[in-house]
């Protein structure tokens, strides 16, 4: 079967660092995506990992371990505008089918 | 470059009716995927079209169908609407392969009464 797990909710403080974990079990693996979705808006692309290791992009970093079926998204210097849902998605085949986790709702508090 | 556009943005229908949603991908993108998003299930893959052919399909009943035109624009149709079809329907476009980032449109919010 195909399964992607993420925590449902997280809370963090403005200026802090937060790590959102994602574990996956899929029948194939081409890469792992992280998307951000603000309430009432479309998901927007944050990062893409296809090889093991850390990808850094400004305040956002994403890590992948294919052998462990594990990824995390690291958000540094949190801002209030980072309050959103963070979606982990795996691309597992030759086509563009993405399997999404149910998302982690992050609340950033002052 | 214009983003992905979807029309209409909001729809209200009653049970038993049918509905057609439209998606225009980013210029040059040949792949269009459709997803259903509900609070309980999250984002679920409906189907993907590439060069006018359905390339992959999710686990949805046959009431959900789609097509893609030669200009890469895509439509999805839901027949015999049920209350449970109320959801946000998102389309996403990408260049071609599964290694490419998918860009999402704003979605169509469908409410079935």
PDB file of C-alpha atoms in Angstrom:
ATOM      1  CA  UNK A   1       0.000   0.000   0.000  1.00  0.00           C
ATOM      2  CA  UNK A   2       0.933   3.655  -0.075  1.00  0.00           C
ATOM      3  CA  UNK A   3       1.056   5.709   3.072  1.00  0.00           C
ATOM      4  CA  UNK A   4       2.434   9.096   4.029  1.00  0.00           C
ATOM      5  CA  UNK A   5       2.405  10.241   7.640  1.00  0.00           C
ATOM      6  CA  UNK A   6       2.878  13.706   9.071  1.00  0.00           C
ATOM      7  CA  UNK A   7       1.854  15.257  12.389  1.00  0.00           C
ATOM      8  CA  UNK A   8      -1.566  16.867  12.200  1.00  0.00           C
ATOM      9  CA  UNK A   9      -0.732  20.075  14.008  1.00  0.00           C
ATOM     10  CA  UNK A  10       2.286  21.916  15.393  1.00  0.00           C
ATOM     11  CA  UNK A  11       2.752  25.178  17.233  1.00  0.00           C
ATOM     12  CA  UNK A  12       5.908  27.276  17.315  1.00  0.00           C
ATOM     13  CA  UNK A  13       7.028  30.736  18.340  1.00  0.00           C
ATOM     14  CA  UNK A  14       7.959  33.599  16.052  1.00  0.00           C
ATOM     15  CA  UNK A  15      11.724  33.670  15.466  1.00  0.00           C
ATOM     16  CA  UNK A  16      12.198  30.029  16.423  1.00  0.00           C
ATOM     17  CA  UNK A  17      13.020  26.934  14.356  1.00  0.00           C
ATOM     18  CA  UNK A  18      10.525  24.150  13.654  1.00  0.00           C
ATOM     19  CA  UNK A  19      10.982  20.730  12.053  1.00  0.00           C
ATOM     20  CA  UNK A  20       8.062  18.989  10.356  1.00  0.00           C
ATOM     21  CA  UNK A  21       8.581  15.268   9.829  1.00  0.00           C
ATOM     22  CA  UNK A  22       7.204  13.047   7.099  1.00  0.00           C
ATOM     23  CA  UNK A  23       7.482   9.282   6.760  1.00  0.00           C
ATOM     24  CA  UNK A  24       6.393   7.414   3.685  1.00  0.00           C
ATOM     25  CA  UNK A  25       5.812   3.945   2.333  1.00  0.00           C
ATOM     26  CA  UNK A  26       5.139   3.933  -1.398  1.00  0.00           C
ATOM     27  CA  UNK A  27       5.372   1.384  -4.173  1.00  0.00           C
ATOM     28  CA  UNK A  28       7.831   3.545  -6.103  1.00  0.00           C
ATOM     29  CA  UNK A  29       9.903   6.624  -5.435  1.00  0.00           C
ATOM     30  CA  UNK A  30      11.007   9.348  -7.828  1.00  0.00           C
ATOM     31  CA  UNK A  31      11.177  12.217  -5.411  1.00  0.00           C
ATOM     32  CA  UNK A  32       9.611  13.980  -2.452  1.00  0.00           C
ATOM     33  CA  UNK A  33       7.990  17.389  -2.557  1.00  0.00           C
ATOM     34  CA  UNK A  34       7.013  19.855   0.141  1.00  0.00           C
ATOM     35  CA  UNK A  35       4.219  22.320  -0.500  1.00  0.00           C
ATOM     36  CA  UNK A  36       2.867  25.177   1.609  1.00  0.00           C
ATOM     37  CA  UNK A  37      -0.839  25.926   1.624  1.00  0.00           C
ATOM     38  CA  UNK A  38      -2.388  28.948   3.293  1.00  0.00           C
ATOM     39  CA  UNK A  39      -6.045  28.692   4.223  1.00  0.00           C
ATOM     40  CA  UNK A  40      -8.264  29.179   1.190  1.00  0.00           C
ATOM     41  CA  UNK A  41      -5.351  29.201  -1.233  1.00  0.00           C
ATOM     42  CA  UNK A  42      -3.666  26.760  -3.604  1.00  0.00           C
ATOM     43  CA  UNK A  43      -0.572  24.801  -2.539  1.00  0.00           C
ATOM     44  CA  UNK A  44       2.725  26.431  -3.512  1.00  0.00           C
ATOM     45  CA  UNK A  45       5.977  24.569  -4.101  1.00  0.00           C
ATOM     46  CA  UNK A  46       8.648  24.770  -1.409  1.00  0.00           C
ATOM     47  CA  UNK A  47      11.216  22.067  -2.099  1.00  0.00           C
ATOM     48  CA  UNK A  48      12.040  18.869  -3.933  1.00  0.00           C
ATOM     49  CA  UNK A  49      14.385  16.069  -2.846  1.00  0.00           C
ATOM     50  CA  UNK A  50      15.353  13.167  -5.048  1.00  0.00           C
ATOM     51  CA  UNK A  51      18.714  12.252  -3.488  1.00  0.00           C
ATOM     52  CA  UNK A  52      19.575  11.721   0.175  1.00  0.00           C
ATOM     53  CA  UNK A  53      20.691  14.766   2.059  1.00  0.00           C
ATOM     54  CA  UNK A  54      19.772  18.325   2.814  1.00  0.00           C
ATOM     55  CA  UNK A  55      18.499  20.899   0.331  1.00  0.00           C
ATOM     56  CA  UNK A  56      18.647  24.476   1.594  1.00  0.00           C
ATOM     57  CA  UNK A  57      16.632  27.350   0.229  1.00  0.00           C
ATOM     58  CA  UNK A  58      16.719  30.493   2.315  1.00  0.00           C
ATOM     59  CA  UNK A  59      14.850  30.002   5.581  1.00  0.00           C
ATOM     60  CA  UNK A  60      13.560  26.615   4.400  1.00  0.00           C
ATOM     61  CA  UNK A  61      15.521  23.349   4.226  1.00  0.00           C
ATOM     62  CA  UNK A  62      14.376  19.850   3.412  1.00  0.00           C
ATOM     63  CA  UNK A  63      16.078  16.564   4.217  1.00  0.00           C
ATOM     64  CA  UNK A  64      15.596  13.126   2.712  1.00  0.00           C
ATOM     65  CA  UNK A  65      16.642   9.612   3.708  1.00  0.00           C
ATOM     66  CA  UNK A  66      15.401   7.138   1.121  1.00  0.00           C
ATOM     67  CA  UNK A  67      16.533   4.081   3.055  1.00  0.00           C
ATOM     68  CA  UNK A  68      14.457   5.176   6.048  1.00  0.00           C
ATOM     69  CA  UNK A  69      11.492   6.507   4.056  1.00  0.00           C
ATOM     70  CA  UNK A  70      11.869   9.767   5.951  1.00  0.00           C
ATOM     71  CA  UNK A  71      11.958  13.457   5.231  1.00  0.00           C
ATOM     72  CA  UNK A  72      11.723  16.646   7.199  1.00  0.00           C
ATOM     73  CA  UNK A  73      11.098  20.291   6.432  1.00  0.00           C
ATOM     74  CA  UNK A  74      13.022  22.768   8.578  1.00  0.00           C
ATOM     75  CA  UNK A  75      11.779  26.324   8.898  1.00  0.00           C
ATOM     76  CA  UNK A  76      14.118  28.856  10.500  1.00  0.00           C
ATOM     77  CA  UNK A  77      13.491  32.367  11.845  1.00  0.00           C
ATOM     78  CA  UNK A  78       9.774  31.719  11.877  1.00  0.00           C
ATOM     79  CA  UNK A  79       7.473  34.536  10.855  1.00  0.00           C
ATOM     80  CA  UNK A  80       3.751  34.924  11.454  1.00  0.00           C
ATOM     81  CA  UNK A  81       3.147  34.495   7.712  1.00  0.00           C
ATOM     82  CA  UNK A  82       4.571  30.957   7.966  1.00  0.00           C
ATOM     83  CA  UNK A  83       1.332  29.884   9.652  1.00  0.00           C
ATOM     84  CA  UNK A  84      -0.039  27.477   7.061  1.00  0.00           C
ATOM     85  CA  UNK A  85      -0.496  23.822   6.235  1.00  0.00           C
ATOM     86  CA  UNK A  86       2.637  21.998   5.041  1.00  0.00           C
ATOM     87  CA  UNK A  87       2.082  19.092   2.689  1.00  0.00           C
ATOM     88  CA  UNK A  88       4.521  16.270   2.071  1.00  0.00           C
ATOM     89  CA  UNK A  89       4.036  14.483  -1.275  1.00  0.00           C
ATOM     90  CA  UNK A  90       5.780  11.595  -2.965  1.00  0.00           C
ATOM     91  CA  UNK A  91       6.095  11.045  -6.682  1.00  0.00           C
ATOM     92  CA  UNK A  92       6.248   7.324  -7.190  1.00  0.00           C
ATOM     93  CA  UNK A  93       5.948   6.421 -10.834  1.00  0.00           C
ATOM     94  CA  UNK A  94       6.591   7.398 -14.393  1.00  0.00           C
ATOM     95  CA  UNK A  95       3.744   9.866 -14.413  1.00  0.00           C
ATOM     96  CA  UNK A  96       2.937  12.957 -12.409  1.00  0.00           C
ATOM     97  CA  UNK A  97       0.784  11.275  -9.793  1.00  0.00           C
ATOM     98  CA  UNK A  98       1.585  12.733  -6.389  1.00  0.00           C
ATOM     99  CA  UNK A  99       0.610  10.974  -3.190  1.00  0.00           C
ATOM    100  CA  UNK A 100       0.020  13.559  -0.483  1.00  0.00           C
ATOM    101  CA  UNK A 101       0.068  13.315   3.267  1.00  0.00           C
ATOM    102  CA  UNK A 102      -2.855  14.958   5.038  1.00  0.00           C
ATOM    103  CA  UNK A 103      -0.696  17.951   5.898  1.00  0.00           C
ATOM    104  CA  UNK A 104       0.681  19.545   9.051  1.00  0.00           C
ATOM    105  CA  UNK A 105      -1.076  22.695  10.231  1.00  0.00           C
ATOM    106  CA  UNK A 106       1.572  24.994  11.686  1.00  0.00           C
ATOM    107  CA  UNK A 107       0.531  27.842  13.954  1.00  0.00           C
ATOM    108  CA  UNK A 108       3.183  30.494  14.620  1.00  0.00           C
ATOM    109  CA  UNK A 109       2.548  32.446  17.793  1.00  0.00           C
ATOM    110  CA  UNK A 110       4.013  35.813  18.820  1.00  0.00           C
TER     111      UNK A 110
ATOM    112  CA  UNK B   1       4.179  34.048 -17.335  1.00  0.00           C
ATOM    113  CA  UNK B   2       0.545  33.511 -16.382  1.00  0.00           C
ATOM    114  CA  UNK B   3      -0.163  30.863 -13.766  1.00  0.00           C
ATOM    115  CA  UNK B   4      -2.626  28.004 -13.803  1.00  0.00           C
ATOM    116  CA  UNK B   5      -6.202  29.206 -14.097  1.00  0.00           C
ATOM    117  CA  UNK B   6      -9.367  27.370 -13.149  1.00  0.00           C
ATOM    118  CA  UNK B   7     -12.971  28.207 -13.848  1.00  0.00           C
ATOM    119  CA  UNK B   8     -15.356  28.593 -12.265  1.00  0.00           C
ATOM    120  CA  UNK B   9     -13.972  29.414  -8.824  1.00  0.00           C
ATOM    121  CA  UNK B  10     -17.178  28.504  -7.016  1.00  0.00           C
ATOM    122  CA  UNK B  11     -20.088  26.240  -7.894  1.00  0.00           C
ATOM    123  CA  UNK B  12     -23.244  25.164  -6.123  1.00  0.00           C
ATOM    124  CA  UNK B  13     -25.092  22.157  -7.484  1.00  0.00           C
ATOM    125  CA  UNK B  14     -27.727  19.748  -6.252  1.00  0.00           C
ATOM    126  CA  UNK B  15     -27.533  15.983  -5.949  1.00  0.00           C
ATOM    127  CA  UNK B  16     -27.921  14.168  -9.233  1.00  0.00           C
ATOM    128  CA  UNK B  17     -26.698  17.025 -11.387  1.00  0.00           C
ATOM    129  CA  UNK B  18     -23.472  16.991 -13.331  1.00  0.00           C
ATOM    130  CA  UNK B  19     -20.673  19.538 -13.429  1.00  0.00           C
ATOM    131  CA  UNK B  20     -17.749  20.431 -15.694  1.00  0.00           C
ATOM    132  CA  UNK B  21     -14.647  22.179 -14.380  1.00  0.00           C
ATOM    133  CA  UNK B  22     -11.979  23.762 -16.544  1.00  0.00           C
ATOM    134  CA  UNK B  23      -8.238  24.185 -16.138  1.00  0.00           C
ATOM    135  CA  UNK B  24      -5.768  26.129 -18.282  1.00  0.00           C
ATOM    136  CA  UNK B  25      -2.157  25.150 -17.572  1.00  0.00           C
ATOM    137  CA  UNK B  26       0.913  27.329 -17.694  1.00  0.00           C
ATOM    138  CA  UNK B  27       1.982  27.951 -21.268  1.00  0.00           C
ATOM    139  CA  UNK B  28       4.306  25.180 -22.417  1.00  0.00           C
ATOM    140  CA  UNK B  29       3.177  22.696 -19.780  1.00  0.00           C
ATOM    141  CA  UNK B  30       1.829  19.505 -21.258  1.00  0.00           C
ATOM    142  CA  UNK B  31       0.845  17.635 -18.133  1.00  0.00           C
ATOM    143  CA  UNK B  32      -2.316  18.441 -16.180  1.00  0.00           C
ATOM    144  CA  UNK B  33      -3.243  16.605 -12.996  1.00  0.00           C
ATOM    145  CA  UNK B  34      -6.461  16.892 -11.014  1.00  0.00           C
ATOM    146  CA  UNK B  35      -6.821  16.524  -7.255  1.00  0.00           C
ATOM    147  CA  UNK B  36      -9.715  16.556  -4.832  1.00  0.00           C
ATOM    148  CA  UNK B  37      -9.146  18.192  -1.462  1.00  0.00           C
ATOM    149  CA  UNK B  38     -11.426  17.623   1.520  1.00  0.00           C
ATOM    150  CA  UNK B  39     -10.809  18.327   5.221  1.00  0.00           C
ATOM    151  CA  UNK B  40     -10.907  14.661   6.154  1.00  0.00           C
ATOM    152  CA  UNK B  41      -9.001  13.076   3.272  1.00  0.00           C
ATOM    153  CA  UNK B  42      -6.547  15.785   2.279  1.00  0.00           C
ATOM    154  CA  UNK B  43      -5.384  15.989  -1.320  1.00  0.00           C
ATOM    155  CA  UNK B  44      -6.270  12.943  -3.386  1.00  0.00           C
ATOM    156  CA  UNK B  45      -5.163  12.287  -6.929  1.00  0.00           C
ATOM    157  CA  UNK B  46      -7.938  11.996  -9.508  1.00  0.00           C
ATOM    158  CA  UNK B  47      -6.142  11.654 -12.846  1.00  0.00           C
ATOM    159  CA  UNK B  48      -3.381  13.039 -15.011  1.00  0.00           C
ATOM    160  CA  UNK B  49      -3.442  13.955 -18.678  1.00  0.00           C
ATOM    161  CA  UNK B  50      -0.452  14.327 -20.936  1.00  0.00           C
ATOM    162  CA  UNK B  51      -0.660  15.114 -24.636  1.00  0.00           C
ATOM    163  CA  UNK B  52      -4.428  14.514 -24.658  1.00  0.00           C
ATOM    164  CA  UNK B  53      -4.070  11.039 -23.116  1.00  0.00           C
ATOM    165  CA  UNK B  54      -4.957   9.942 -19.620  1.00  0.00           C
ATOM    166  CA  UNK B  55      -1.654   8.763 -18.223  1.00  0.00           C
ATOM    167  CA  UNK B  56      -2.689   7.807 -14.711  1.00  0.00           C
ATOM    168  CA  UNK B  57      -5.857   7.475 -12.685  1.00  0.00           C
ATOM    169  CA  UNK B  58      -6.622   7.509  -8.979  1.00  0.00           C
ATOM    170  CA  UNK B  59      -9.170   5.473  -7.060  1.00  0.00           C
ATOM    171  CA  UNK B  60     -12.323   7.382  -7.870  1.00  0.00           C
ATOM    172  CA  UNK B  61     -15.577   6.031  -9.323  1.00  0.00           C
ATOM    173  CA  UNK B  62     -16.344   6.260 -13.022  1.00  0.00           C
ATOM    174  CA  UNK B  63     -18.575   9.283 -12.366  1.00  0.00           C
ATOM    175  CA  UNK B  64     -15.343  11.276 -12.410  1.00  0.00           C
ATOM    176  CA  UNK B  65     -13.903  11.741 -15.858  1.00  0.00           C
ATOM    177  CA  UNK B  66     -11.696  14.140 -17.697  1.00  0.00           C
ATOM    178  CA  UNK B  67     -10.138  15.065 -20.971  1.00  0.00           C
ATOM    179  CA  UNK B  68      -7.382  17.220 -22.383  1.00  0.00           C
ATOM    180  CA  UNK B  69      -7.416  19.265 -25.536  1.00  0.00           C
ATOM    181  CA  UNK B  70      -4.665  19.852 -28.063  1.00  0.00           C
ATOM    182  CA  UNK B  71      -3.774  23.183 -26.414  1.00  0.00           C
ATOM    183  CA  UNK B  72      -3.253  21.299 -23.105  1.00  0.00           C
ATOM    184  CA  UNK B  73      -6.347  22.802 -21.490  1.00  0.00           C
ATOM    185  CA  UNK B  74      -8.186  20.203 -19.478  1.00  0.00           C
ATOM    186  CA  UNK B  75     -11.701  19.632 -18.213  1.00  0.00           C
ATOM    187  CA  UNK B  76     -13.023  17.300 -15.592  1.00  0.00           C
ATOM    188  CA  UNK B  77     -16.601  16.171 -15.338  1.00  0.00           C
ATOM    189  CA  UNK B  78     -18.510  14.735 -12.420  1.00  0.00           C
ATOM    190  CA  UNK B  79     -21.852  13.134 -13.190  1.00  0.00           C
ATOM    191  CA  UNK B  80     -24.693  12.230 -10.827  1.00  0.00           C
ATOM    192  CA  UNK B  81     -23.334  14.420  -8.058  1.00  0.00           C
ATOM    193  CA  UNK B  82     -23.400  13.181  -4.469  1.00  0.00           C
ATOM    194  CA  UNK B  83     -23.158  15.175  -1.251  1.00  0.00           C
ATOM    195  CA  UNK B  84     -19.719  13.690  -0.655  1.00  0.00           C
ATOM    196  CA  UNK B  85     -18.398  15.276  -3.843  1.00  0.00           C
ATOM    197  CA  UNK B  86     -18.371  18.657  -2.103  1.00  0.00           C
ATOM    198  CA  UNK B  87     -14.707  19.598  -2.114  1.00  0.00           C
ATOM    199  CA  UNK B  88     -12.029  21.869  -3.496  1.00  0.00           C
ATOM    200  CA  UNK B  89     -10.925  20.600  -6.900  1.00  0.00           C
ATOM    201  CA  UNK B  90      -7.386  21.572  -7.775  1.00  0.00           C
ATOM    202  CA  UNK B  91      -5.592  21.215 -11.027  1.00  0.00           C
ATOM    203  CA  UNK B  92      -1.831  21.270 -11.355  1.00  0.00           C
ATOM    204  CA  UNK B  93       0.336  21.628 -14.411  1.00  0.00           C
ATOM    205  CA  UNK B  94       3.917  20.630 -15.043  1.00  0.00           C
ATOM    206  CA  UNK B  95       6.315  20.316 -17.931  1.00  0.00           C
ATOM    207  CA  UNK B  96       6.265  16.598 -18.437  1.00  0.00           C
ATOM    208  CA  UNK B  97       7.786  14.138 -16.024  1.00  0.00           C
ATOM    209  CA  UNK B  98       7.321  13.256 -12.396  1.00  0.00           C
ATOM    210  CA  UNK B  99      10.610  14.996 -11.633  1.00  0.00           C
ATOM    211  CA  UNK B 100       9.109  18.356 -12.494  1.00  0.00           C
ATOM    212  CA  UNK B 101       7.464  20.632  -9.972  1.00  0.00           C
ATOM    213  CA  UNK B 102       3.695  20.839 -10.214  1.00  0.00           C
ATOM    214  CA  UNK B 103       2.100  24.299 -10.166  1.00  0.00           C
ATOM    215  CA  UNK B 104      -1.386  24.444  -8.705  1.00  0.00           C
ATOM    216  CA  UNK B 105      -4.295  26.569  -9.766  1.00  0.00           C
ATOM    217  CA  UNK B 106      -6.549  28.366  -7.254  1.00  0.00           C
ATOM    218  CA  UNK B 107      -9.113  25.578  -7.342  1.00  0.00           C
ATOM    219  CA  UNK B 108     -12.842  25.279  -7.853  1.00  0.00           C
ATOM    220  CA  UNK B 109     -14.901  25.074  -4.680  1.00  0.00           C
ATOM    221  CA  UNK B 110     -17.838  22.727  -5.400  1.00  0.00           C
ATOM    222  CA  UNK B 111     -20.743  22.529  -2.987  1.00  0.00           C
ATOM    223  CA  UNK B 112     -23.371  19.843  -3.534  1.00  0.00           C
ATOM    224  CA  UNK B 113     -26.700  20.413  -1.770  1.00  0.00           C
TER     225      UNK B 113
END
